[in-house]
Backbone as a ProteinNet text record, in pm:
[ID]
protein_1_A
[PRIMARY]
XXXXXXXXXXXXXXXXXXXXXXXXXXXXXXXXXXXXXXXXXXXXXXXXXXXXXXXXXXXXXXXXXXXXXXXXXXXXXXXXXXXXXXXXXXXXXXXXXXXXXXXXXXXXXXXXXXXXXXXXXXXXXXXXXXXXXXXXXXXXXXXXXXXXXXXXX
[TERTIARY]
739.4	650.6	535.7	521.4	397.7	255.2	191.9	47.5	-26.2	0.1	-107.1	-63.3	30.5	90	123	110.1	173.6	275.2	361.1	508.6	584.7	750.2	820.7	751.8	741.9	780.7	852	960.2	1035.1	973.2	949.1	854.2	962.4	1064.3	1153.7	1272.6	1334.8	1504.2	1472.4	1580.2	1560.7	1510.1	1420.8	1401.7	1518	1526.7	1635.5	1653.6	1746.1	1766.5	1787.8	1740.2	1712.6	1859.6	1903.4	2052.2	1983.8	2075.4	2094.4	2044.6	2106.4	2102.6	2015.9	1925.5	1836	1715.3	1675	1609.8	1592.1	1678.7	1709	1578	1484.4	1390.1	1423.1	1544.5	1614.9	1614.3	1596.9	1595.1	1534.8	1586.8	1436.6	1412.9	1280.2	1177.5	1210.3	1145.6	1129.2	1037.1	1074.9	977.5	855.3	780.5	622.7	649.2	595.9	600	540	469.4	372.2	476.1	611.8	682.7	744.1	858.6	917.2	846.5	694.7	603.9	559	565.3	503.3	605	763	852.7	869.7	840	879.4	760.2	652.4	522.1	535	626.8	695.2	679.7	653.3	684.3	774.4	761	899.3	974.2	1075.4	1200.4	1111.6	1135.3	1116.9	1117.9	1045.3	1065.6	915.7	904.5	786.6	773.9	660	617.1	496	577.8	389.8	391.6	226.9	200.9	62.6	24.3	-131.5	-255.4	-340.8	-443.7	-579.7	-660.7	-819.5	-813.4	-695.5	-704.3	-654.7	-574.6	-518.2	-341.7	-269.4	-129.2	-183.5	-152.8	-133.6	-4.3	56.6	190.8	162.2	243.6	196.9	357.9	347.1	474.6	518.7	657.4	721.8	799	755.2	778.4	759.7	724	721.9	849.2	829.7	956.2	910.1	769.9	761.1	615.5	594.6	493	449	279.2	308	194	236.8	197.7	104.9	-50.1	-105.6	-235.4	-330.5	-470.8	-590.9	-483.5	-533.1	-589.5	-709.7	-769.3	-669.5	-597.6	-490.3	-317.9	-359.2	-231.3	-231.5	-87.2	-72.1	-98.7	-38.8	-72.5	-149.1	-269.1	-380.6	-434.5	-402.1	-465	-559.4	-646.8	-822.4	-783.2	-705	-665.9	-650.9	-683.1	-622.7	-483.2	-427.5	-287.1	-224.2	-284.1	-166.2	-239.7	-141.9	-182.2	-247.2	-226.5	-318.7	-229.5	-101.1	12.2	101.9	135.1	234.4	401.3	396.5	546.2	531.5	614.8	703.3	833.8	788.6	885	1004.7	1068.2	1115.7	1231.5	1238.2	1285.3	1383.3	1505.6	1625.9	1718.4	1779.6	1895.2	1959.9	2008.6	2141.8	2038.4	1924.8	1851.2	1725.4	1657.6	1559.8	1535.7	1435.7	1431.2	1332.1	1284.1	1160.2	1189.7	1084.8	1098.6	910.7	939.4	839	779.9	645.7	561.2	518.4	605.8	544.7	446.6	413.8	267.6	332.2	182.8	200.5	247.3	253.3	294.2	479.2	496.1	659.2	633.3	720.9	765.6	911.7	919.5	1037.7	1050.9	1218.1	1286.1	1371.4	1288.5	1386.5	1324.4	1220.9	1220.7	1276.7	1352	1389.3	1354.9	1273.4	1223.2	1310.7	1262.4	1370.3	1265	1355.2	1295.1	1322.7	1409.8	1437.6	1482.9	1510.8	1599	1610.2	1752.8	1731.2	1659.3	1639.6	1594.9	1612.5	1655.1	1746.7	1587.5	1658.8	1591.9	1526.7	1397.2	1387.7	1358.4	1385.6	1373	1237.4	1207	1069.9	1009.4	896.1	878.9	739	689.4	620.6	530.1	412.4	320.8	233.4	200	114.8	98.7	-20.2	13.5	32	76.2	78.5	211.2	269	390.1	380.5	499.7	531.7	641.1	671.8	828.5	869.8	973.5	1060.1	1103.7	1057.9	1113.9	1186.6	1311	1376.6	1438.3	1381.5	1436.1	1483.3	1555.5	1668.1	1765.4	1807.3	1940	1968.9	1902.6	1956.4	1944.1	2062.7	2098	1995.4	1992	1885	1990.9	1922.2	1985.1	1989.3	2128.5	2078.2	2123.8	2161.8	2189.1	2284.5	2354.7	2435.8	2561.3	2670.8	2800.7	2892.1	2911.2	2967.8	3079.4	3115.1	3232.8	3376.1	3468.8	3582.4	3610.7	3686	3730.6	3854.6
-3.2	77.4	-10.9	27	-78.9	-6.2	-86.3	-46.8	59.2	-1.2	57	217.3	258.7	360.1	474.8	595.8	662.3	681.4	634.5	682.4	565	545.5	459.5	425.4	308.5	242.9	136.1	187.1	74.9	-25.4	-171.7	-240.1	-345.2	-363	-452.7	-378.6	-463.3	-379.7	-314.5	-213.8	-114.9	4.6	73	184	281.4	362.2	487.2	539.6	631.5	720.7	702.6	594.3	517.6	420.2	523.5	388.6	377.8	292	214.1	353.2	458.1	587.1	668.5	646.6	744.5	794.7	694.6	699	615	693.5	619.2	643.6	533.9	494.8	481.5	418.2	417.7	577.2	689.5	787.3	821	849.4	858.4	988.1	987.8	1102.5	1194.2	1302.1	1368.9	1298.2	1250.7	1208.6	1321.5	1278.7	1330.5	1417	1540.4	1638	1563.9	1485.7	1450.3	1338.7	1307.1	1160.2	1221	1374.2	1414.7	1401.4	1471.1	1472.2	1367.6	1262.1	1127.4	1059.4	1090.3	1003.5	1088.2	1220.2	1303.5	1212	1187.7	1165.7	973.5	958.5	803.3	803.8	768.5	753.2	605.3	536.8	420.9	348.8	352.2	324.7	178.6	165.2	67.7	49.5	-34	-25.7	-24.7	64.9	48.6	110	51.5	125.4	242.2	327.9	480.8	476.7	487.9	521.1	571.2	652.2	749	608.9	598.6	477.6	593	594.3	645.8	828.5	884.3	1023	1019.8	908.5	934.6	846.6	881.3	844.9	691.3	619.4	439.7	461.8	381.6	359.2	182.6	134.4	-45.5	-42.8	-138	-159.6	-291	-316.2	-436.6	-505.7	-545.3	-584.4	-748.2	-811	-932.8	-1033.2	-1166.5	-1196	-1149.3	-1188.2	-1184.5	-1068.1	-987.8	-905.4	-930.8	-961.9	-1008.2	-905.3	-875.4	-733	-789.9	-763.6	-800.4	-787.7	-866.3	-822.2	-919.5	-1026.3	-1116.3	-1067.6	-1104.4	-1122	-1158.5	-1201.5	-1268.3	-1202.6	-1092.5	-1010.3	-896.1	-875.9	-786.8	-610	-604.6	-477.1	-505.2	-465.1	-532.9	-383.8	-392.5	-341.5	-397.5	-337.4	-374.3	-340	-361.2	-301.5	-443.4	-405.7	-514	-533.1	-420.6	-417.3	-441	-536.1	-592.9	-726.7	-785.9	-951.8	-1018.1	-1109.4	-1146.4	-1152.8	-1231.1	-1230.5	-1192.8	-1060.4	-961.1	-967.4	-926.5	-947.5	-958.2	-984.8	-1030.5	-926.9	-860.5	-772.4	-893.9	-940.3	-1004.5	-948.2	-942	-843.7	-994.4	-983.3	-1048.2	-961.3	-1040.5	-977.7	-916.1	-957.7	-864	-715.4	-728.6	-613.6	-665.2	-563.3	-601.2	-589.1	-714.5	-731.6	-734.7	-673.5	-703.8	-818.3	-928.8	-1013.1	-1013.8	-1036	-1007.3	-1206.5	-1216.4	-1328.9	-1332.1	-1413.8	-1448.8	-1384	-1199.3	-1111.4	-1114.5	-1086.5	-1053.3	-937.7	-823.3	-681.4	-673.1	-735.5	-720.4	-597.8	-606.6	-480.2	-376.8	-276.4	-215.2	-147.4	-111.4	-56.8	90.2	213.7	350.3	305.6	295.4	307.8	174	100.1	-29.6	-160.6	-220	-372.5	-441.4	-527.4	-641.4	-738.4	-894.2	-1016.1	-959.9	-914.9	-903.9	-803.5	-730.5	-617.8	-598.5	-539	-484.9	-374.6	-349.9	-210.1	-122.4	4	112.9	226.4	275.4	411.7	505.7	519.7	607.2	540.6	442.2	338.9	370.7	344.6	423	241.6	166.2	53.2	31.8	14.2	20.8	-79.4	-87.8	-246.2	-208.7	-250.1	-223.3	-99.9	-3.2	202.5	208.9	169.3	235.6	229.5	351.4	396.9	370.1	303.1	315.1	349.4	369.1	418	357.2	281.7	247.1	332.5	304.2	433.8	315.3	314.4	251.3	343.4	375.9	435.5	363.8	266.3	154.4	196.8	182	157.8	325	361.7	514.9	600.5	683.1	758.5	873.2	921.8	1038	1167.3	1251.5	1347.8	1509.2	1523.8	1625.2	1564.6	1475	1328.2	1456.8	1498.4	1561.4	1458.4	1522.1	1395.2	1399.5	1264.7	1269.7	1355	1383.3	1505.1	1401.6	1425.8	1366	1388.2	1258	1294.7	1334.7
-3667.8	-3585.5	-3536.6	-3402.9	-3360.9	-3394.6	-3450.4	-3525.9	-3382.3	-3288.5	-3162.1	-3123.5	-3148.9	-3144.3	-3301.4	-3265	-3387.7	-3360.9	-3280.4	-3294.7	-3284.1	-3298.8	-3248.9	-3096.6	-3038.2	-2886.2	-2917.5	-2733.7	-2711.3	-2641.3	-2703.2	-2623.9	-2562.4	-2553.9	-2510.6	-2445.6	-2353	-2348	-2219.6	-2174.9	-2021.6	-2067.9	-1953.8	-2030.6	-2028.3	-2132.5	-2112.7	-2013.1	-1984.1	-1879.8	-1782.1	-1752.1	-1605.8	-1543.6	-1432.8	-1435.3	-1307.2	-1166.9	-1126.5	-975.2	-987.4	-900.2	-965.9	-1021.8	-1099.2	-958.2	-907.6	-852	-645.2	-589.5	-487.8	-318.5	-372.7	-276.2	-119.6	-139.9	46.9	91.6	40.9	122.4	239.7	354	472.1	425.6	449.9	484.4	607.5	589.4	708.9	807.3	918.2	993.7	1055.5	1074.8	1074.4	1180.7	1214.3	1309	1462	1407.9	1550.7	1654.4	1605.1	1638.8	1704.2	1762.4	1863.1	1968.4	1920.6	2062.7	2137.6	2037.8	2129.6	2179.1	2136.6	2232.1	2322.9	2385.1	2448.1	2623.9	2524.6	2581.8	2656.5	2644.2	2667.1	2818.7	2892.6	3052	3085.2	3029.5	3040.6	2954.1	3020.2	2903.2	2800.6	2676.3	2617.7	2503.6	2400.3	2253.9	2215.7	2096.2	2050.4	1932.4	1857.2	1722	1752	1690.7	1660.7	1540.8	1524.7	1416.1	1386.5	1283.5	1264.7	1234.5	1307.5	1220.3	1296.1	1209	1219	1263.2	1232.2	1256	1436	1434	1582.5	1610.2	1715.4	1713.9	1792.1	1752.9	1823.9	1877.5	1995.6	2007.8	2088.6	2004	2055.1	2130.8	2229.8	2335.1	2241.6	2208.7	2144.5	2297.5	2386.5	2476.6	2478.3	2419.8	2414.6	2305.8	2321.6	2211.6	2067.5	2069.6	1903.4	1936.9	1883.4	1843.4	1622.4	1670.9	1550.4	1451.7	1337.6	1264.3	1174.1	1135.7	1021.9	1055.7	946.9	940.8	1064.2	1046.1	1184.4	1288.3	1367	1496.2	1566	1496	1629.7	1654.4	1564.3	1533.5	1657.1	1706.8	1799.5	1760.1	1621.4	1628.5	1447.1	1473.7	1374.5	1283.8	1153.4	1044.9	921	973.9	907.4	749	682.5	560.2	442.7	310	207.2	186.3	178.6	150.5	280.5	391	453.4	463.2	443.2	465.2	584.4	641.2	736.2	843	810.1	875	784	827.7	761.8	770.6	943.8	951.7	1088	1146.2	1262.3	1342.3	1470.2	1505	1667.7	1599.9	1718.8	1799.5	1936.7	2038.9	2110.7	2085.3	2125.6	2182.7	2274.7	2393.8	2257.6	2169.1	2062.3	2013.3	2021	1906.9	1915.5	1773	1736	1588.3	1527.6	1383.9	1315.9	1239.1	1147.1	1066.4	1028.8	962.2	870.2	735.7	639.4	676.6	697	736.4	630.4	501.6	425.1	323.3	365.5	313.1	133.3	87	-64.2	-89.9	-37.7	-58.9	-16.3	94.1	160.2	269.9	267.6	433.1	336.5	436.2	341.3	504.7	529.7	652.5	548.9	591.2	575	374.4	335.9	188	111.3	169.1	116	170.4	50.9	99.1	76.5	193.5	305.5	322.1	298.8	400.3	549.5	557.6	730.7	744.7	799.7	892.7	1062.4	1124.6	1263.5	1241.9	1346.3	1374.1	1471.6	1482.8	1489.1	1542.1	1697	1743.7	1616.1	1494.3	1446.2	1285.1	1303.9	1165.4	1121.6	987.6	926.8	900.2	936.4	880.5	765.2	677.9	582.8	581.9	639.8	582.6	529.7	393.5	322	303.5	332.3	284	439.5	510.2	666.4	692	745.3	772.5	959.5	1012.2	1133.3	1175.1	1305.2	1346.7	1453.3	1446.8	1567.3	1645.1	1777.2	1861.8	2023.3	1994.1	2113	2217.4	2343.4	2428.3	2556.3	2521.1	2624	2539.4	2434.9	2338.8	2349.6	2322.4	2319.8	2425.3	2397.4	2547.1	2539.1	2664.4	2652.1	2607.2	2557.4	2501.8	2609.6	2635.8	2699.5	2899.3	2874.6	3005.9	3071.4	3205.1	3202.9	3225.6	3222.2	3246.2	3349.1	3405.1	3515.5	3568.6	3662.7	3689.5	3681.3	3691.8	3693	3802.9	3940.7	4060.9	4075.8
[MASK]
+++++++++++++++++++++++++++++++++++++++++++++++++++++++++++++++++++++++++++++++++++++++++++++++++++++++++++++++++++++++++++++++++++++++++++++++++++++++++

């Protein structure tokens, strides 16, 4: 028995109970009520991240090759925060897609609940830096909904 405790502890080993599916973090969330309305609110096709900072919706355009994410003056889309590094991550926009890449930060990045050195990224993807939640919203790759369809001649 360990003196610091009145009972048995397990101070070594896995904890019990706990397997491998106990607890599965990759789940997405419900995305936020306010994210239909602001892609609705889009006026040109393109790619971009929204997200809540100071009690208001941001939406930054990923229109360049590299858009670069962190606490930097010199960062494109810039959070005044500890828990994001200075240079965080890296959203790079290539003819095949587009990819988050983690810049080296002490915290990591996580895509949909799961941290990643890298990931693509997908119309709706949830991205994580530090406590700030963002959302990929690509409206080139995806069809509009609702499009009507051509007639057959």
């Amino acid at each position: 028995m360990d003196p610091r405790f009145d009972h048995d502890a397990q101070t070594t080993g896995t904890l019990p109970g706990i397997g491998a599916g106990a607890l599965d973090l990759s789940a997405r969330r419900e995305p936020p009520a306010w994210l239909e309305e602001t892609r609705a609110g889009l006026t040109a096709p393109g790619r971009y991240l929204a997200f809540e900072q100071d009690d208001r919706i941001v939406v930054a355009a990923v229109s360049r090759e590299w858009t670069r994410i962190g606490r930097s003056l010199a960062a494109d889309v810039r959070f005044d925060d500890a828990t994001v590094s200075r240079r965080h991550a890296l959203i790079a926009n290539e003819e095949t897609g587009v990819r988050v890449l983690d810049d080296r930060s002490l915290n990591g990045i996580s895509v949909n609940g799961r941290r990643v050195e890298w990931s693509p990224l997908v119309d709706g993807d949830e991205l994580t830096i530090g406590r700030h939640t963002l959302f990929f919203l690509d409206t080139v790759s995806t069809p509009t909904v609702g499009r009507p369809k051509a007639l057959a001649e």
